[in-house]
Amino acid sequence: MARNTSLYFRIVEGRNLPAKDVSGTSDPYCIVKVDNEVVARTATVWKNLNPFWGEEYTLHLPMGFHSLSFQVMDEDTIGHDDVIGKITLTKEAIGSQTKGLDSWLNLTRVDPNEEVQGEIRLSLVLLKDSEKIILRCQVIEARDLAPRDTSGTSDPFARVIFNNHSAETSIIKKTRFPHWGETLELELDPEELCEEGPITVEVWDWDMVGKNDFLGKVELPSACWHKSPHLEGWFRLLPLGNNEVDAGGKLGALRLKVRLVEDRILPSVYYQPLIDLLVESVISPTDTSALTMLEEVITVESRQDVAMTLVKIYLGQGLVVPFLDYLNTREVNHTTDPNTLFRSNSLSSKAMEQFMKAVGMLYLHEVLKPIINRIFEEKKYIELDPCKVDLNRLRRISFKGAMSEAEVRDSSVEMLQIYLTSVIESIVNSVDQCPPVMRVAFKQLHKRVEEQFSEPENEVSDVKYLAISGFFFLRFFAPAILTPKLFQLRDQHADTRTSRTLLLLAKALQSVGNLGLQLGHGKEQWMVPLHPIILHSVASVKDFLDKLIDIDHDTACGAHRAVFMPSVTVKEGFLQKYKTEGPQLLSRFAFKKRYFWLTSETLSYAKTPDWQVRSSVSIQCVCGVERVDENAFQQQNVMQVITQDNDGQLHTIYMQCKNVNELNQWLSAIRKVSIYNDRMLPSFHPGAHRSGKWTCCLQADRNVTGCSRTHSAVTLGDWSDPLDPDVETQTIYKQLLQGRDKLRSIIDLNLCVVDGAHCNVRGKIVLSVPVRLLAVITDLEKAHNAFQRREKEDPNCVILNH
């Protein structure tokens, strides 16, 4: 049985932040750390003490974590960025909120003695004889210590303390991964064994000038070594004590949403009965299928998560089109007014949205990215609303003299027409680029709507087109234009001017998606100048939709797997690659710009995107995807991909990203495509082997075992997550378990079922689907309880300090 931890967090906004700049404002951004490792950095909001970010992330952490912290910084173009404050949430505090945390939290001051990280490996033995008692502590090694020196390293030593006795190790210079291998002994009096005080092991960074810096401590209560005279293992380093003070909101506050989901994942065989019922729902649909029951018991808040989970389950089963057809058919058949079709956030609407993200994001990037990049680069001032035109602001950015309000509107209409035309042309010419499985799903939807609303008046009102365009334009392309960062089209949020352009463009595209039927009925009459081009686009959009659904269902069978086929590029872009061959150069000269492509089969690179000759490595050979310590090359945001050839030799590719967000995206992407490799390394070197030694642990042997544990299963959750049927089915089981009482009431009210069963033609008793579903839930609950009892009884499951 495996454990799975998913951490969802959303950094919504800040308020009343202190001014750090001479202008009386700040340029705030947030750094997010999990156990002191940076996992995300928000965009900078310039000159604002009440910033809005609205950025959200999901982090998959199979190994668990201890704390989540949000550090607010003020960006400075010259010198170091200023620290404003931080918020730290322990795993226990987050887990205690069953529905998640959603509140304003005051920032606290950053205390260096609290900013500790890493682990230390110890062995403690209590030796007794008739004359004396010896407490023998072997300080073996430590890993991932906090950097306290300007070089990005520390000079660590350890100190063992009990009562008035203490002993110290030697100092190891310039490393965060020290290997001491030293034995320290404390000679104790017999009566001291009765003392209740703990054994403390402290780690310090030695400084030649000034006082030493604290790196963390481990406290072992006397009960531990009274119970077992020999303790050995890795122990997490803890801070001196929680001295954080609320400061009464003087440092401002953040509004955060945080939710922790921890699951024990059972072996696949336990989930198969539930999978069978879900498959049966779309193969032999009924009004009391497992899917129908699930839709009855889920909450509104969980509907989107359930929809994404179901899409992934049916993608894995090769039944995503029948699944969507089942939900859409129910939605269409229960809708009497075609104008309200798919207007609610029902399970079918959410499922279609999540399906488009799961299978169509690469397609969306191909269609929209050039246009979005152009809008960001041109930074045109565009405004149609006369109440929002700012002529003073326009004068500051224009060298052509003052413009009148009418001229601003004319210029804005012209630019929006150009942008909208580019978007429409890119979409209507993309039929062949659209994933086949997406086209088949829309074809089935078109068919169901046409069957349900076959009256002549519905033919005139274009209901069959609106059903598809509503999803395609209003719920897929328009949101991506409005917030391109949330669809990974850009690394940063748009500035105020570009954001307004994107909003106006998204509104225009929504009108195109509505086939111009609602033009002139809204309050925003200032959009009227765009109406002609919107109406002119309707004919080409209809023609595009006709071509989109003109696909043979049989030839598209198995098309659901196209998303995960090796030929699809998962991620690409320019990175700096370190030249490991030949003579070693200075770090700044050794990194060369290369264009990288990542598919589910290979990681390849070349000098430019159109370069004919590519170097590549097989994803099957990848055995580690990790960060590189800053000290290795004196460079930030460097990662390494470790591969193993057929002879067992390890090879490393070092790549530098332009910022921490790009670093995390590449780490996550490569980890996802290699997550099922069977020879992943348990440990790695965060440094590089240079000048005859590893820069991390200072050992000379190039082939020595890594000094830090790997994190290759830690990934950022998004549309490109690999399919994991067990994890996804566990999510559905939890939803059904929470709604079990409601499910029982549905069974009691089902008058068509006598005692939950009926006889088939041969007289054999056949249980109804709701009763079978209830039995499956009960069996899964029993299995979880059995495994939980086994965990408690197995002493090997106990991990010290975790």
PDB file of C-alpha atoms in Angstrom, residues 302-466:
ATOM      1  CA  SER A 302     -16.141  19.005  -5.009  1.00  0.00           C
ATOM      2  CA  ARG A 303     -17.797  18.832  -8.434  1.00  0.00           C
ATOM      3  CA  GLN A 304     -14.797  20.156 -10.384  1.00  0.00           C
ATOM      4  CA  ASP A 305     -12.313  17.795  -8.675  1.00  0.00           C
ATOM      5  CA  VAL A 306     -14.636  14.835  -9.256  1.00  0.00           C
ATOM      6  CA  ALA A 307     -15.103  15.802 -12.911  1.00  0.00           C
ATOM      7  CA  MET A 308     -11.326  15.912 -13.514  1.00  0.00           C
ATOM      8  CA  THR A 309     -10.863  12.600 -11.709  1.00  0.00           C
ATOM      9  CA  LEU A 310     -13.569  10.886 -13.753  1.00  0.00           C
ATOM     10  CA  VAL A 311     -12.117  12.240 -17.009  1.00  0.00           C
ATOM     11  CA  LYS A 312      -8.753  10.714 -16.129  1.00  0.00           C
ATOM     12  CA  ILE A 313     -10.304   7.384 -15.090  1.00  0.00           C
ATOM     13  CA  TYR A 314     -12.198   7.051 -18.364  1.00  0.00           C
ATOM     14  CA  LEU A 315      -9.194   8.243 -20.372  1.00  0.00           C
ATOM     15  CA  GLY A 316      -7.280   5.355 -18.815  1.00  0.00           C
ATOM     16  CA  GLN A 317     -10.080   2.952 -19.671  1.00  0.00           C
ATOM     17  CA  GLY A 318     -10.351   4.213 -23.258  1.00  0.00           C
ATOM     18  CA  LEU A 319     -13.970   5.227 -22.612  1.00  0.00           C
ATOM     19  CA  VAL A 320     -13.789   8.991 -22.253  1.00  0.00           C
ATOM     20  CA  VAL A 321     -16.064   9.646 -25.265  1.00  0.00           C
ATOM     21  CA  PRO A 322     -18.847   7.263 -24.055  1.00  0.00           C
ATOM     22  CA  PHE A 323     -18.476   8.781 -20.564  1.00  0.00           C
ATOM     23  CA  LEU A 324     -18.974  12.336 -21.832  1.00  0.00           C
ATOM     24  CA  ASP A 325     -21.766  11.170 -24.119  1.00  0.00           C
ATOM     25  CA  TYR A 326     -23.540   9.580 -21.139  1.00  0.00           C
ATOM     26  CA  LEU A 327     -23.389  12.786 -19.058  1.00  0.00           C
ATOM     27  CA  ASN A 328     -24.224  15.069 -21.981  1.00  0.00           C
ATOM     28  CA  THR A 329     -27.182  12.919 -23.035  1.00  0.00           C
ATOM     29  CA  ARG A 330     -28.623  13.136 -19.509  1.00  0.00           C
ATOM     30  CA  GLU A 331     -28.091  16.899 -19.469  1.00  0.00           C
ATOM     31  CA  VAL A 332     -29.664  17.401 -22.913  1.00  0.00           C
ATOM     32  CA  ASN A 333     -32.642  15.140 -22.144  1.00  0.00           C
ATOM     33  CA  HIS A 334     -33.374  16.989 -18.903  1.00  0.00           C
ATOM     34  CA  THR A 335     -33.263  20.418 -20.572  1.00  0.00           C
ATOM     35  CA  THR A 336     -36.492  21.798 -22.018  1.00  0.00           C
ATOM     36  CA  ASP A 337     -35.280  25.282 -22.972  1.00  0.00           C
ATOM     37  CA  PRO A 338     -32.325  25.136 -25.418  1.00  0.00           C
ATOM     38  CA  ASN A 339     -31.250  28.621 -24.244  1.00  0.00           C
ATOM     39  CA  THR A 340     -30.331  27.170 -20.825  1.00  0.00           C
ATOM     40  CA  LEU A 341     -28.400  24.174 -22.199  1.00  0.00           C
ATOM     41  CA  PHE A 342     -25.095  23.638 -20.313  1.00  0.00           C
ATOM     42  CA  ARG A 343     -25.463  27.023 -18.624  1.00  0.00           C
ATOM     43  CA  SER A 344     -25.219  25.525 -15.117  1.00  0.00           C
ATOM     44  CA  ASN A 345     -22.049  24.129 -13.536  1.00  0.00           C
ATOM     45  CA  SER A 346     -23.365  20.576 -13.664  1.00  0.00           C
ATOM     46  CA  LEU A 347     -21.130  17.504 -13.633  1.00  0.00           C
ATOM     47  CA  SER A 348     -21.438  17.233 -17.416  1.00  0.00           C
ATOM     48  CA  SER A 349     -20.364  20.878 -17.924  1.00  0.00           C
ATOM     49  CA  LYS A 350     -17.432  20.496 -15.534  1.00  0.00           C
ATOM     50  CA  ALA A 351     -16.442  17.185 -17.129  1.00  0.00           C
ATOM     51  CA  MET A 352     -16.339  18.761 -20.607  1.00  0.00           C
ATOM     52  CA  GLU A 353     -14.214  21.659 -19.276  1.00  0.00           C
ATOM     53  CA  GLN A 354     -11.727  19.340 -17.594  1.00  0.00           C
ATOM     54  CA  PHE A 355     -11.672  17.036 -20.626  1.00  0.00           C
ATOM     55  CA  MET A 356     -10.696  19.925 -22.902  1.00  0.00           C
ATOM     56  CA  LYS A 357      -7.873  20.874 -20.527  1.00  0.00           C
ATOM     57  CA  ALA A 358      -6.659  17.287 -20.236  1.00  0.00           C
ATOM     58  CA  VAL A 359      -6.518  16.567 -23.966  1.00  0.00           C
ATOM     59  CA  GLY A 360      -6.419  20.002 -25.598  1.00  0.00           C
ATOM     60  CA  MET A 361      -3.879  22.159 -23.766  1.00  0.00           C
ATOM     61  CA  LEU A 362      -1.055  21.541 -26.215  1.00  0.00           C
ATOM     62  CA  TYR A 363      -3.485  22.334 -29.032  1.00  0.00           C
ATOM     63  CA  LEU A 364      -4.574  25.539 -27.267  1.00  0.00           C
ATOM     64  CA  HIS A 365      -0.925  26.576 -26.860  1.00  0.00           C
ATOM     65  CA  GLU A 366      -0.265  25.991 -30.542  1.00  0.00           C
ATOM     66  CA  VAL A 367      -3.252  28.123 -31.555  1.00  0.00           C
ATOM     67  CA  LEU A 368      -3.031  31.001 -29.074  1.00  0.00           C
ATOM     68  CA  LYS A 369       0.567  31.382 -27.926  1.00  0.00           C
ATOM     69  CA  PRO A 370       1.897  33.449 -30.879  1.00  0.00           C
ATOM     70  CA  ILE A 371      -0.985  35.926 -30.544  1.00  0.00           C
ATOM     71  CA  ILE A 372      -0.755  36.164 -26.752  1.00  0.00           C
ATOM     72  CA  ASN A 373       2.999  36.758 -26.981  1.00  0.00           C
ATOM     73  CA  ARG A 374       2.419  39.491 -29.528  1.00  0.00           C
ATOM     74  CA  ILE A 375      -0.097  41.277 -27.269  1.00  0.00           C
ATOM     75  CA  PHE A 376       2.301  41.112 -24.316  1.00  0.00           C
ATOM     76  CA  GLU A 377       5.182  42.451 -26.407  1.00  0.00           C
ATOM     77  CA  GLU A 378       3.274  45.310 -28.062  1.00  0.00           C
ATOM     78  CA  LYS A 379       1.692  46.612 -24.792  1.00  0.00           C
ATOM     79  CA  LYS A 380      -0.811  48.748 -26.716  1.00  0.00           C
ATOM     80  CA  TYR A 381      -3.064  51.109 -24.798  1.00  0.00           C
ATOM     81  CA  ILE A 382      -6.567  49.892 -25.702  1.00  0.00           C
ATOM     82  CA  GLU A 383      -9.827  51.118 -24.172  1.00  0.00           C
ATOM     83  CA  LEU A 384     -13.389  51.270 -25.487  1.00  0.00           C
ATOM     84  CA  ASP A 385     -15.266  52.278 -22.344  1.00  0.00           C
ATOM     85  CA  PRO A 386     -15.418  56.107 -22.335  1.00  0.00           C
ATOM     86  CA  CYS A 387     -15.606  56.056 -18.522  1.00  0.00           C
ATOM     87  CA  LYS A 388     -12.177  54.403 -18.335  1.00  0.00           C
ATOM     88  CA  VAL A 389     -10.203  56.279 -20.981  1.00  0.00           C
ATOM     89  CA  ASP A 390      -7.249  57.974 -19.241  1.00  0.00           C
ATOM     90  CA  LEU A 391      -5.846  60.644 -21.560  1.00  0.00           C
ATOM     91  CA  ASN A 392      -3.248  61.745 -19.009  1.00  0.00           C
ATOM     92  CA  ARG A 393      -1.855  58.253 -18.842  1.00  0.00           C
ATOM     93  CA  LEU A 394      -1.822  58.055 -22.623  1.00  0.00           C
ATOM     94  CA  ARG A 395       0.198  61.277 -22.886  1.00  0.00           C
ATOM     95  CA  ARG A 396       2.894  59.791 -20.674  1.00  0.00           C
ATOM     96  CA  ILE A 397       3.412  56.895 -23.071  1.00  0.00           C
ATOM     97  CA  SER A 398       2.863  58.682 -26.390  1.00  0.00           C
ATOM     98  CA  PHE A 399       5.397  60.758 -28.330  1.00  0.00           C
ATOM     99  CA  LYS A 400       2.886  61.878 -30.964  1.00  0.00           C
ATOM    100  CA  GLY A 401       1.250  64.571 -28.916  1.00  0.00           C
ATOM    101  CA  ALA A 402      -2.132  64.543 -27.227  1.00  0.00           C
ATOM    102  CA  MET A 403      -4.896  62.261 -28.527  1.00  0.00           C
ATOM    103  CA  SER A 404      -8.575  62.903 -28.141  1.00  0.00           C
ATOM    104  CA  GLU A 405     -10.952  60.390 -26.603  1.00  0.00           C
ATOM    105  CA  ALA A 406     -12.427  59.639 -30.040  1.00  0.00           C
ATOM    106  CA  GLU A 407      -8.959  58.970 -31.456  1.00  0.00           C
ATOM    107  CA  VAL A 408      -8.203  56.612 -28.571  1.00  0.00           C
ATOM    108  CA  ARG A 409     -11.427  54.700 -29.239  1.00  0.00           C
ATOM    109  CA  ASP A 410     -10.769  54.527 -32.997  1.00  0.00           C
ATOM    110  CA  SER A 411      -7.235  53.272 -32.407  1.00  0.00           C
ATOM    111  CA  SER A 412      -8.511  50.741 -29.857  1.00  0.00           C
ATOM    112  CA  VAL A 413     -11.176  49.407 -32.214  1.00  0.00           C
ATOM    113  CA  GLU A 414      -8.590  49.034 -34.979  1.00  0.00           C
ATOM    114  CA  MET A 415      -6.149  47.114 -32.741  1.00  0.00           C
ATOM    115  CA  LEU A 416      -8.868  44.870 -31.278  1.00  0.00           C
ATOM    116  CA  GLN A 417     -10.088  44.072 -34.780  1.00  0.00           C
ATOM    117  CA  ILE A 418      -6.549  43.057 -35.753  1.00  0.00           C
ATOM    118  CA  TYR A 419      -6.133  40.882 -32.645  1.00  0.00           C
ATOM    119  CA  LEU A 420      -9.600  39.319 -32.951  1.00  0.00           C
ATOM    120  CA  THR A 421      -9.071  38.558 -36.633  1.00  0.00           C
ATOM    121  CA  SER A 422      -5.773  36.837 -35.805  1.00  0.00           C
ATOM    122  CA  VAL A 423      -7.426  34.736 -33.080  1.00  0.00           C
ATOM    123  CA  ILE A 424     -10.381  33.730 -35.268  1.00  0.00           C
ATOM    124  CA  GLU A 425      -8.152  32.863 -38.243  1.00  0.00           C
ATOM    125  CA  SER A 426      -5.858  30.785 -36.033  1.00  0.00           C
ATOM    126  CA  ILE A 427      -8.820  28.856 -34.599  1.00  0.00           C
ATOM    127  CA  VAL A 428     -10.757  28.230 -37.824  1.00  0.00           C
ATOM    128  CA  ASN A 429      -7.586  26.991 -39.539  1.00  0.00           C
ATOM    129  CA  SER A 430      -6.807  24.526 -36.758  1.00  0.00           C
ATOM    130  CA  VAL A 431      -9.160  21.641 -37.585  1.00  0.00           C
ATOM    131  CA  ASP A 432      -6.340  19.215 -38.299  1.00  0.00           C
ATOM    132  CA  GLN A 433      -4.465  20.277 -35.155  1.00  0.00           C
ATOM    133  CA  CYS A 434      -7.417  19.595 -32.846  1.00  0.00           C
ATOM    134  CA  PRO A 435      -7.004  16.238 -31.005  1.00  0.00           C
ATOM    135  CA  PRO A 436      -9.205  13.566 -32.661  1.00  0.00           C
ATOM    136  CA  VAL A 437     -10.736  12.508 -29.341  1.00  0.00           C
ATOM    137  CA  MET A 438     -11.894  16.098 -28.805  1.00  0.00           C
ATOM    138  CA  ARG A 439     -13.504  16.196 -32.233  1.00  0.00           C
ATOM    139  CA  VAL A 440     -15.308  12.893 -31.640  1.00  0.00           C
ATOM    140  CA  ALA A 441     -16.652  14.145 -28.291  1.00  0.00           C
ATOM    141  CA  PHE A 442     -18.019  17.267 -29.974  1.00  0.00           C
ATOM    142  CA  LYS A 443     -19.521  15.153 -32.758  1.00  0.00           C
ATOM    143  CA  GLN A 444     -21.437  13.086 -30.182  1.00  0.00           C
ATOM    144  CA  LEU A 445     -22.578  16.257 -28.416  1.00  0.00           C
ATOM    145  CA  HIS A 446     -23.773  17.746 -31.699  1.00  0.00           C
ATOM    146  CA  LYS A 447     -25.728  14.554 -32.413  1.00  0.00           C
ATOM    147  CA  ARG A 448     -27.493  14.512 -29.011  1.00  0.00           C
ATOM    148  CA  VAL A 449     -28.488  18.172 -29.234  1.00  0.00           C
ATOM    149  CA  GLU A 450     -29.774  17.717 -32.785  1.00  0.00           C
ATOM    150  CA  GLU A 451     -31.885  14.728 -31.691  1.00  0.00           C
ATOM    151  CA  GLN A 452     -33.378  16.510 -28.679  1.00  0.00           C
ATOM    152  CA  PHE A 453     -34.069  19.867 -30.331  1.00  0.00           C
ATOM    153  CA  SER A 454     -35.123  18.859 -33.834  1.00  0.00           C
ATOM    154  CA  GLU A 455     -37.908  21.463 -34.221  1.00  0.00           C
ATOM    155  CA  PRO A 456     -37.494  23.954 -37.103  1.00  0.00           C
ATOM    156  CA  GLU A 457     -37.255  26.938 -34.726  1.00  0.00           C
ATOM    157  CA  ASN A 458     -34.235  25.358 -33.049  1.00  0.00           C
ATOM    158  CA  GLU A 459     -32.560  24.895 -36.421  1.00  0.00           C
ATOM    159  CA  VAL A 460     -32.938  28.619 -36.987  1.00  0.00           C
ATOM    160  CA  SER A 461     -31.530  29.474 -33.532  1.00  0.00           C
ATOM    161  CA  ASP A 462     -28.378  27.391 -34.159  1.00  0.00           C
ATOM    162  CA  VAL A 463     -28.742  25.318 -30.971  1.00  0.00           C
ATOM    163  CA  LYS A 464     -26.536  22.523 -32.354  1.00  0.00           C
ATOM    164  CA  TYR A 465     -23.714  25.000 -33.011  1.00  0.00           C
ATOM    165  CA  LEU A 466     -24.115  26.857 -29.714  1.00  0.00           C
TER     166      LEU A 466
END
